[in-house]
XYZ file of C-alpha atoms in Angstrom:
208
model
C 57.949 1.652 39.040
C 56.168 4.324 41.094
C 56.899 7.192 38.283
C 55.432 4.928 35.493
C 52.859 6.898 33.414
C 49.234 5.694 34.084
C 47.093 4.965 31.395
C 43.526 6.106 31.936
C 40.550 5.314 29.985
C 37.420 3.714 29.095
C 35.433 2.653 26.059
C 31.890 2.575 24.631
C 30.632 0.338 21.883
C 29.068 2.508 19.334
C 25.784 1.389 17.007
C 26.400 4.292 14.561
C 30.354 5.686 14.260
C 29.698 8.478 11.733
C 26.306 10.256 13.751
C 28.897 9.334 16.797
C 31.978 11.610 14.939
C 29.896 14.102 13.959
C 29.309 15.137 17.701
C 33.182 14.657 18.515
C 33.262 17.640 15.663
C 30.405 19.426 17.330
C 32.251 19.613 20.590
C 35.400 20.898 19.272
C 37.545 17.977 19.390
C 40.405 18.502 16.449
C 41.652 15.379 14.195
C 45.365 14.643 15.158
C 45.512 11.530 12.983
C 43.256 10.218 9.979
C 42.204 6.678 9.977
C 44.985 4.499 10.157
C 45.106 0.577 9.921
C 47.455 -0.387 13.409
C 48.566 -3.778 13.098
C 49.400 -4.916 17.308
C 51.904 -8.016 17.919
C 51.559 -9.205 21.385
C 54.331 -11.051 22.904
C 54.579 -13.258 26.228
C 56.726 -15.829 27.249
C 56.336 -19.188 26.273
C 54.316 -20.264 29.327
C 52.184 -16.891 28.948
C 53.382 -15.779 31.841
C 53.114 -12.233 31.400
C 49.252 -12.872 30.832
C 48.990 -14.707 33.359
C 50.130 -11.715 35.833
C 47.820 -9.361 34.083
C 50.822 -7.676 31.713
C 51.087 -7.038 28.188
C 54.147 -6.282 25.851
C 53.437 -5.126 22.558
C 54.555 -3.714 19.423
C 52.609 -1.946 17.395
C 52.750 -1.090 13.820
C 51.003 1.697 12.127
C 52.079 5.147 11.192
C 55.216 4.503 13.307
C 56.436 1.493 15.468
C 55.757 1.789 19.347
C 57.469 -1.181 21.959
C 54.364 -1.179 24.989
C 54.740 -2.226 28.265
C 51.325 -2.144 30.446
C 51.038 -3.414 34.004
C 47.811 -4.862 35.589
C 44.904 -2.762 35.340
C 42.462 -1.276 38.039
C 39.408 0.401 37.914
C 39.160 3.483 39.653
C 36.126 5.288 39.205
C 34.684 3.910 36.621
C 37.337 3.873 34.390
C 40.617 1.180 33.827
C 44.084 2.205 35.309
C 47.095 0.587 34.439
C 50.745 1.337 34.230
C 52.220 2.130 30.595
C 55.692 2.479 29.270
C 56.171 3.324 25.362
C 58.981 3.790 23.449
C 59.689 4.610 19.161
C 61.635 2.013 17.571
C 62.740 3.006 13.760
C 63.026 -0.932 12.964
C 59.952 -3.713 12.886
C 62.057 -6.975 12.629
C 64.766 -5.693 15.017
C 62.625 -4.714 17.506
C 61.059 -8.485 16.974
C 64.717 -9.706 17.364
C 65.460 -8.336 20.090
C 62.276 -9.644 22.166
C 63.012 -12.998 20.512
C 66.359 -13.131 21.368
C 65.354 -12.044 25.414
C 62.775 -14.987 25.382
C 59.622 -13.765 24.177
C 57.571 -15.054 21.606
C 54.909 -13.616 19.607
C 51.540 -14.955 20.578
C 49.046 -13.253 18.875
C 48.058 -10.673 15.984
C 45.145 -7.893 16.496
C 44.310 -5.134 14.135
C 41.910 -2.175 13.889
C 41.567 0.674 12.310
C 41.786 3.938 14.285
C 40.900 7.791 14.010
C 42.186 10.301 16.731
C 40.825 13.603 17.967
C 41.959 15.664 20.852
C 39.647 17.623 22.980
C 42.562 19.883 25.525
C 44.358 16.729 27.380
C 41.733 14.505 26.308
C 42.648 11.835 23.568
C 39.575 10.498 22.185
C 40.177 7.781 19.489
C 37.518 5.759 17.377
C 38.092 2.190 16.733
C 37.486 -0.075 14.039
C 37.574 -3.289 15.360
C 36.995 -6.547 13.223
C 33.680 -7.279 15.681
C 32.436 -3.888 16.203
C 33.040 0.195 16.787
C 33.929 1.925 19.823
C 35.352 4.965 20.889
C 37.961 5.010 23.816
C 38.320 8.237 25.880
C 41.651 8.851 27.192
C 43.196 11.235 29.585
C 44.585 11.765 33.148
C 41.676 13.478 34.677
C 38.705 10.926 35.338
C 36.248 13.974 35.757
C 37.057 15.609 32.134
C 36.265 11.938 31.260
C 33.299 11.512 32.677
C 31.992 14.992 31.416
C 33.115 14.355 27.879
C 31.367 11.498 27.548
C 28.776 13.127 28.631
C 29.183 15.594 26.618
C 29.022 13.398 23.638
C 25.963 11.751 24.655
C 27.256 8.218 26.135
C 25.865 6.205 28.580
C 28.518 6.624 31.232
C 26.912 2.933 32.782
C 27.680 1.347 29.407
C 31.531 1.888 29.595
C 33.768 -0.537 29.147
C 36.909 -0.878 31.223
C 37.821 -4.511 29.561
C 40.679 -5.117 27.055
C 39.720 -5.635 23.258
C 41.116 -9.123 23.824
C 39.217 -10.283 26.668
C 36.441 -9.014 24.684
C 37.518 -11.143 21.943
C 38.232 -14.017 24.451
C 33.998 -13.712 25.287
C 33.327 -13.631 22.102
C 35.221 -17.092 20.928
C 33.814 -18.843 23.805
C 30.184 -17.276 22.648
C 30.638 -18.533 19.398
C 32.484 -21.658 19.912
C 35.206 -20.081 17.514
C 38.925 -21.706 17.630
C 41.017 -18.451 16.219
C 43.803 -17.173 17.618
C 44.177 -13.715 15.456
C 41.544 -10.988 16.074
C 41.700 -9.946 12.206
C 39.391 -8.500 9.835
C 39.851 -11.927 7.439
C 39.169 -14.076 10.711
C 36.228 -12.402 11.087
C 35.186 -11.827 7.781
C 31.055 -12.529 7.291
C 31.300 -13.342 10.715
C 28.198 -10.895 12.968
C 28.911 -10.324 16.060
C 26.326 -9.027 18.824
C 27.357 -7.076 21.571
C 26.032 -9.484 23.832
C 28.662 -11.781 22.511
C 31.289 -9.260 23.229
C 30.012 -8.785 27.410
C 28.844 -4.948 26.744
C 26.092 -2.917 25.793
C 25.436 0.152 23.420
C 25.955 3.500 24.649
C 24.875 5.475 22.240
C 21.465 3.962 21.680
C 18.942 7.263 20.890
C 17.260 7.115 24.301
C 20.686 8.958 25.400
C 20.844 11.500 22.896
């Protein structure tokens, strides 16, 4: 798979999202898509083997329906690099047949809600999640990264190169929580520190 397209990105946990997309604005970054509930279906085999080598297939369901394939991630500079193949699909429950019928079965829900601006090549999205905000900077030029978010007034030491689930995973163990969906009505009245998550604020005032 040696011409697979790389994902490359990061993320920051965010204290205050609006102050945080007001300076997206400031910087010139244009909306490409309003806030949008995505609604993620992972899928593994029955002995989780895919995460146990590090992979994920997904499907995704929001404004359209996207079939992901990501490889094992590595951090390169800071930020997370993995392998990433996507494709459209026009059909939710055939797309969920067809996995099911090659052996895969669905083994957990995740949703957040998501706005997207662009900045040139740079994607930079801001997340929703049911235990906290972040924004996720992506790209294919680790530099541009780096000087967005410093542009934006991040703590480039703060980012986060973890998956939202292995964030989650911390935070269950944390809490002592037995869930297997990372929903808003899972965690509904449910606070959740970023301690509990493994990270740290970066964009606390002392970096603005």
């Amino acid at each position: 798979m040696n011409n697979t397209p790389l994902e490359v990105e990061i993320k920051f946990y965010l204290t205050d999202m609006p102050s945080f997309e007001k300076r997206v604005r400031s910087i010139g970054a244009s909306l490409v898509r309003p806030r949008t509930r995505e609604v993620n279906y992972r899928f593994d085999t029955p002995e989780m083997a895919l995460a146990r080598e590090h992979k994920v297939l997904r499907l995704r369901q929001d404004n359209s329906i996207l079939l992901t394939y990501k490889g094992p991630s590595e951090i390169k500079d800071g930020v997370s690099v993995r392998p990433e193949v996507e494709l459209e699909v026009n059909d939710f429950s055939a797309a969920t047949n067809l996995l099911e019928s090659l052996g895969f079965c669905m083994s957990l829900k995740y949703e957040k809600w998501r706005t997207i601006y662009q900045l040139g090549n740079l994607e930079i999205a801001l997340d929703e999640m049911p235990y906290g905000n972040f924004t996720e900077l992506e790209g294919d030029d680790t530099a541009l990264i780096r000087k967005t978010a410093s542009l934006l007034a991040l703590d480039w030491s703060t980012g986060i190169t973890d998956s939202y689930l292995l964030m989650f995973d911390r935070m269950k163990s944390s809490k002592k929580m037995n869930i297997n969906d990372l929903t808003f009505e899972a965690l509904r009245n449910t606070a959740v520190t970023p301690k509990e998550l493994g990270v740290k604020p970066s964009d606390l005032p002392k970096y603005l």
